[in-house]
Coordinates of C-alpha atoms in Angstrom, one line a residue:
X1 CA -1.8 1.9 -12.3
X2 CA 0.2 2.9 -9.4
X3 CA -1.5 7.0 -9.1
X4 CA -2.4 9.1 -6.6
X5 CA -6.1 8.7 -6.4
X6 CA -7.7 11.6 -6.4
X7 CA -9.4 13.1 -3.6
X8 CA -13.1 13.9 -3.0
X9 CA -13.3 14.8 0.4
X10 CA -13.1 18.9 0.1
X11 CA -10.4 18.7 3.5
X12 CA -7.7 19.9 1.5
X13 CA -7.6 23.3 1.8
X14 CA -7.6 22.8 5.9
X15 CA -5.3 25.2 7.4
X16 CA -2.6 23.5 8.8
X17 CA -2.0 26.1 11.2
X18 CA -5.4 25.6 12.9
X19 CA -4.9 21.6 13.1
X20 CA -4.0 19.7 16.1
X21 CA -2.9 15.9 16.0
X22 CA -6.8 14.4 16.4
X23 CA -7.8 16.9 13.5
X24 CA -4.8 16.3 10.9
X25 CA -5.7 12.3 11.8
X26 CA -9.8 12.8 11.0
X27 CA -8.5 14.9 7.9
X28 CA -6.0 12.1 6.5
X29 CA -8.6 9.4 7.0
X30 CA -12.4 11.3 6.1
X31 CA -10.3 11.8 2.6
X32 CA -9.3 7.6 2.6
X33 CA -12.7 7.2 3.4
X34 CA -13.9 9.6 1.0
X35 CA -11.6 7.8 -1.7
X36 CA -13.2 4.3 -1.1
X37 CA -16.7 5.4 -1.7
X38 CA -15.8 7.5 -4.9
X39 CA -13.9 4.2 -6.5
X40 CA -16.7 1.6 -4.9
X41 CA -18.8 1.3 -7.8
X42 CA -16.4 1.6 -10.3
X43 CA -14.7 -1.1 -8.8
X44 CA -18.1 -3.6 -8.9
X45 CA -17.9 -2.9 -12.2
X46 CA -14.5 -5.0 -12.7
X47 CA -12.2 -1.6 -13.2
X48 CA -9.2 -2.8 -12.2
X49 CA -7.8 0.7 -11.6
X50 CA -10.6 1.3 -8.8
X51 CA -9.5 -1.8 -7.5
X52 CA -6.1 -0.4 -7.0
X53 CA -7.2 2.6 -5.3
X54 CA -9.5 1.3 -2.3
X55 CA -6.8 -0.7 -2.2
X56 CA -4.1 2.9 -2.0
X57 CA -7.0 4.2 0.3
X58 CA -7.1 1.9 2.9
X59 CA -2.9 1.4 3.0
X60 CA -3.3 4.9 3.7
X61 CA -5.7 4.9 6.4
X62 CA -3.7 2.4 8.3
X63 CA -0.5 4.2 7.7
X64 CA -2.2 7.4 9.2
X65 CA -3.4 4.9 12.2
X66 CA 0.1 3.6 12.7
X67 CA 1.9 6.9 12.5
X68 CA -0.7 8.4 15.1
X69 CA -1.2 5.6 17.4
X70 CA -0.6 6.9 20.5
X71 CA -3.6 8.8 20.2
X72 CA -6.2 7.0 18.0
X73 CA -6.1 3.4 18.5
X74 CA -8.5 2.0 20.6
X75 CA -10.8 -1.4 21.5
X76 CA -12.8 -0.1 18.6
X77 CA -10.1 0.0 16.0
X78 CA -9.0 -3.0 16.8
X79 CA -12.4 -4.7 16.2
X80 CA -12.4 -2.5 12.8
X81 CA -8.5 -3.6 11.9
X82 CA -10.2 -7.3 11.7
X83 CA -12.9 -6.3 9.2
X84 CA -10.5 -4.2 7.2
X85 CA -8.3 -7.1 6.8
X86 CA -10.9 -9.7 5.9
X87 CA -12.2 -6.4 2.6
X88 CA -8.5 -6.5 1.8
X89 CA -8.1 -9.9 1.7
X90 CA -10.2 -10.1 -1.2
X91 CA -8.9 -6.7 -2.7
X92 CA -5.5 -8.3 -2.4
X93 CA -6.7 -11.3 -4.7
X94 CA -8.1 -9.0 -6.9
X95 CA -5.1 -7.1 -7.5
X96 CA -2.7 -10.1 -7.3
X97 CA -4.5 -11.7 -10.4
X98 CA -4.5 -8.2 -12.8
X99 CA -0.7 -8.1 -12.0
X100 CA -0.4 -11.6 -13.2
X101 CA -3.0 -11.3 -16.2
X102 CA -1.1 -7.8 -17.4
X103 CA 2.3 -9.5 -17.5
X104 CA 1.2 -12.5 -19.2
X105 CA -0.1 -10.3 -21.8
X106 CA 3.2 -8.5 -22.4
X107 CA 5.0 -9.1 -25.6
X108 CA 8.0 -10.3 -24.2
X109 CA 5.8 -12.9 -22.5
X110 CA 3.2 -14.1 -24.3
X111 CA 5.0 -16.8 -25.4
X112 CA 6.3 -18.1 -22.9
X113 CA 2.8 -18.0 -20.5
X114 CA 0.5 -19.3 -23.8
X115 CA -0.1 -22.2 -21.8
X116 CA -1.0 -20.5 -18.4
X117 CA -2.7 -17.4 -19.5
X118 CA -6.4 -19.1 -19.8
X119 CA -5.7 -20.2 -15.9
X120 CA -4.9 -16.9 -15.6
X121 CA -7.7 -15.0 -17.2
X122 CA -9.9 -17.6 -15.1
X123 CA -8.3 -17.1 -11.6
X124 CA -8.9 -13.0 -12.5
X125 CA -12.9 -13.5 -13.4
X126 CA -12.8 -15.8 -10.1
X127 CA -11.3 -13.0 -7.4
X128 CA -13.1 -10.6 -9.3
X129 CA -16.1 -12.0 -8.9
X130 CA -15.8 -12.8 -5.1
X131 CA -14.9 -9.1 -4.8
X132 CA -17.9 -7.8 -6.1
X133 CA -19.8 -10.3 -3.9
X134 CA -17.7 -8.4 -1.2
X135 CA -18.0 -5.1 -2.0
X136 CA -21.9 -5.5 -2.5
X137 CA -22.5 -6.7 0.9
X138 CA -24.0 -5.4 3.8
X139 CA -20.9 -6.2 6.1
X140 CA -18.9 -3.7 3.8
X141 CA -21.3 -0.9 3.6
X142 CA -21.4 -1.3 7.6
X143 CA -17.6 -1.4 8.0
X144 CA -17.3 1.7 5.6
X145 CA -20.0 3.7 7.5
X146 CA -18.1 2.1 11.0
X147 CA -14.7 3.8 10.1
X148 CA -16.2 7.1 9.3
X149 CA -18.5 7.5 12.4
X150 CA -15.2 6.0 15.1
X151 CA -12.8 8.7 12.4
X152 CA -15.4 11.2 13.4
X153 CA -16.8 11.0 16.5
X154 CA -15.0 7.6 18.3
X155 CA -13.9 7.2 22.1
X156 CA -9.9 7.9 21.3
X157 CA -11.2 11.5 20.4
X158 CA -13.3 11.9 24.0
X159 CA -10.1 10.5 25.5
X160 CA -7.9 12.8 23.5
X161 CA -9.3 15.8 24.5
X162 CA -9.3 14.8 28.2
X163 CA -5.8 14.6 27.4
X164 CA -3.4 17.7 25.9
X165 CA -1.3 16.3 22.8
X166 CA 1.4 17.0 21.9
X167 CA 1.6 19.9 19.1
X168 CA 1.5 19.0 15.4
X169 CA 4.8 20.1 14.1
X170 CA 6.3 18.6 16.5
X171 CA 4.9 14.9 16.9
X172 CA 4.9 14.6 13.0
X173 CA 8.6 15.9 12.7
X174 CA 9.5 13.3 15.6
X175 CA 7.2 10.0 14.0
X176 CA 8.5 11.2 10.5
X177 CA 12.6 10.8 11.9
X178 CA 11.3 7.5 13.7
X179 CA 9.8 5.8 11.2
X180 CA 12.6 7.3 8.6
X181 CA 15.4 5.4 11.4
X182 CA 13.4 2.6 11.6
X183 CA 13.8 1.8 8.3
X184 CA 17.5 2.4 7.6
X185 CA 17.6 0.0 10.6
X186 CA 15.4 -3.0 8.3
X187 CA 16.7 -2.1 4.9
X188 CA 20.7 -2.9 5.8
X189 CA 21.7 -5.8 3.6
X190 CA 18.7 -5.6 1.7
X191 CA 20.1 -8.1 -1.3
X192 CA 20.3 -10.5 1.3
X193 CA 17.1 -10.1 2.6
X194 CA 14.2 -13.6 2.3
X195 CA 11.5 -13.0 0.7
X196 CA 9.0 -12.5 3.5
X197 CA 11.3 -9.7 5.0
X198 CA 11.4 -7.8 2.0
X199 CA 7.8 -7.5 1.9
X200 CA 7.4 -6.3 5.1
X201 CA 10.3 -4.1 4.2
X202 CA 8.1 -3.1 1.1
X203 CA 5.1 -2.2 3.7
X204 CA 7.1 -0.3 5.9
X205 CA 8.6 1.8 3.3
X206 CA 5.2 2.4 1.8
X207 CA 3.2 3.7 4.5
X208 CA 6.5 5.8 4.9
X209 CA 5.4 7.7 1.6
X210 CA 1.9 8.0 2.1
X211 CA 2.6 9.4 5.1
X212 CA 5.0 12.2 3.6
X213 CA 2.0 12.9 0.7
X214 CA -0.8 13.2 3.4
X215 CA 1.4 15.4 5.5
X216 CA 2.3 17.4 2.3
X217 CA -1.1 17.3 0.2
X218 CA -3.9 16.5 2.8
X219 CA -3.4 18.7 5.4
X220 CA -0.5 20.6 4.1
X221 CA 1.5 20.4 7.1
X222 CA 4.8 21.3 5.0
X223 CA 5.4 21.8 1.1
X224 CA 6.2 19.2 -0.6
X225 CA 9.4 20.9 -1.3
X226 CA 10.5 20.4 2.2
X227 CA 10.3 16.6 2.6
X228 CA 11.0 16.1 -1.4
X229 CA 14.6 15.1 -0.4
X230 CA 12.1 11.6 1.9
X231 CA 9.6 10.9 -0.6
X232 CA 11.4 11.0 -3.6
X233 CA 13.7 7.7 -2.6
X234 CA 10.8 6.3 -1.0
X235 CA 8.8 6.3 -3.5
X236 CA 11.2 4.4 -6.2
X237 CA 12.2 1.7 -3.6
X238 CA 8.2 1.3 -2.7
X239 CA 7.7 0.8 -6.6
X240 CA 11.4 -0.9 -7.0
X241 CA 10.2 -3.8 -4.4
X242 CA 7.0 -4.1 -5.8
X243 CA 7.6 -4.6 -8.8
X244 CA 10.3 -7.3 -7.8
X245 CA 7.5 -9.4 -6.1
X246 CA 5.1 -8.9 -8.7
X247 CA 7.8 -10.8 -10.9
X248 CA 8.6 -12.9 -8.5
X249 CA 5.2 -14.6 -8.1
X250 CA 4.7 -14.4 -11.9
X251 CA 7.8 -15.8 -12.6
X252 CA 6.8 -19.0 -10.2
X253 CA 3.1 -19.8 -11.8
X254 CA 4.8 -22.1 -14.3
X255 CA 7.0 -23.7 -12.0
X256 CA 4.0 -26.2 -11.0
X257 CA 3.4 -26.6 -14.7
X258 CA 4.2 -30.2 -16.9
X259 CA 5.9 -28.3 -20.0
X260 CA 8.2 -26.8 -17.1
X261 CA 9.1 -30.0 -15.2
X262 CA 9.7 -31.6 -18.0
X263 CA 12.3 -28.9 -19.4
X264 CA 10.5 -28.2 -22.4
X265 CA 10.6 -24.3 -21.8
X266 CA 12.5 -22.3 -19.4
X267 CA 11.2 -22.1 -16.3
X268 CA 11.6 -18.6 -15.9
X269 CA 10.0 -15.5 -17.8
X270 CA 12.8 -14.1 -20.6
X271 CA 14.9 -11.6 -19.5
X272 CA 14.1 -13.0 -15.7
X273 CA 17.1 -12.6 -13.9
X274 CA 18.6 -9.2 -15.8
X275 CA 15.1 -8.0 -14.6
X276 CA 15.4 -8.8 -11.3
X277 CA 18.9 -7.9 -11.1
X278 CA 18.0 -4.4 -12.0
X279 CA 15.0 -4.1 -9.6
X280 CA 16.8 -4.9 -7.0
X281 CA 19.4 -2.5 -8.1
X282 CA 17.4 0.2 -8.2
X283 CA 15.5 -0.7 -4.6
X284 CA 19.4 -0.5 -3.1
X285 CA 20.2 2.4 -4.8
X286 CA 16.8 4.0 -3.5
X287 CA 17.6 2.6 0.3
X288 CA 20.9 4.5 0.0
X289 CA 19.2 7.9 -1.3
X290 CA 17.3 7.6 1.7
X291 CA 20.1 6.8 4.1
X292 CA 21.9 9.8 3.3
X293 CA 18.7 12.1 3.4
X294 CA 18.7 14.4 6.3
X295 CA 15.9 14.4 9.2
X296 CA 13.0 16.3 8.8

């Protein structure tokens, strides 16, 4: 559920040689783009996979707006950040609810969720069905065609090449460092971290990797051999965290639930706390992996 989503926007064999920062960003986010149209219908159609992968595609174009922000963002961005947010917030529901759904189906679970999982299965048909509604309107289509025409032709790129740029190698090697520091600096004394700064933790980290596979697969700056030693440690504490908070909020839909207050069943999932302890485990273990990994 958690794959990279495969790409159907032919940039990939782009020479990186020949790239310059405004081309490697119009590469990294025609193929997000490209991605969201692929998985559109699919998604209508209640595949919960395609879900998942607009929802990959536009974390991704946002990372690749983030990482090369001095160049790109603009008045127009911002007006398209807002739109993006209101798609995702219905993706987001979407997703939330097949989380929730898949682990009240689990063995080890069904049990103890028998008396939630028909809320459950009726909150999923719910989002599902409001992002269909979303998907299928006109506001959509427009913001879709809106981030491919300011990707391709918008006024950071006039402005861009009125101004020289910094060279490729370079800028990425430095962001890559930056962001890598900047996330040592938010991940010390991650068990002791709330809850709300662990997911923004989770984000950071996140956009981190995506970054590293654009850079490596889209417009194959660098092997993926050479920044292995990033991704690698990323990757696991991305999947470690997420994983924790989709337990987390599973683990609290029967809190609110009668059988619960009245101490008729636990009010945890079984195994609920060895889980979590070994999530979070791994995420620390992962956080020190990529503490001790050397700068690009």
């Amino acid at each position: 559920m958690r794959g990279r989503p495969t790409s159907t926007s032919g940039l990939h064999n782009t020479s990186a040689v020949s790239l310059d920062c405004a081309t490697a960003f119009q590469t990294i986010a025609l193929d997000c783009i490209a991605s969201i149209k692929a998985q559109h219908s699919s998604a209508c159609a209640g595949d919960a996979e395609a879900v998942h992968q607009i929802r990959v595609a536009i974390t991704r174009l946002r990372a690749a707006v983030a990482f090369f922000a001095p160049i790109v963002v603009d008045a127009e961005w911002l007006r398209l950040k807002k739109e993006i947010a209101w798609l995702n917030g219905s993706l987001g529901a979407a997703r939330d609810s097949d989380v929730l759904v898949e682990y009240a189906r689990r063995k080890r679970y069904r049990g103890w969720a028998e008396h939630i999982i028909k809320q459950a299965d009726q909150c999923q048909t719910w989002d599902h069905r409001r992002l269909v509604r979303c998907l299928r309107t006109v506001r959509t289509r427009r913001l879709i065609s809106a981030i491919a025409e300011w990707t391709r032709q918008g006024e950071w790129l006039a402005r861009c090449k009125r101004n020289e740029t910094e060279a490729l190698q370079a800028y990425c090697a430095r962001e890559l460092n930056r962001w890598h520091e900047r996330l040592i600096r938010k991940g010390r004394h991650l068990k002791a971290l709330g809850e709300s700064r662990r997911h923004r933790l989770r984000i950071r980290v996140k956009r981190f990797r995506y970054m590293l596979e654009a850079l490596t697969e889209t417009v194959a700056l660098q092997s993926r051999g050479e920044l292995h030693h990033l991704h690698r440690p990323a990757k696991r504490m991305q999947r470690a965290l997420g994983d924790l908070r989709d337990l987390r909020r599973f683990a609290g839909l029967p809190s609110r639930s009668p059988q619960a207050e009245s101490g008729k069943r636990s009010k945890v999932p079984p195994g609920y706390r060895h889980r979590r302890k070994v999530l979070l485990g791994a995420a620390i273990a992962s956080y020190r992996e990529l503490k001790q990994a050397r700068a690009c």
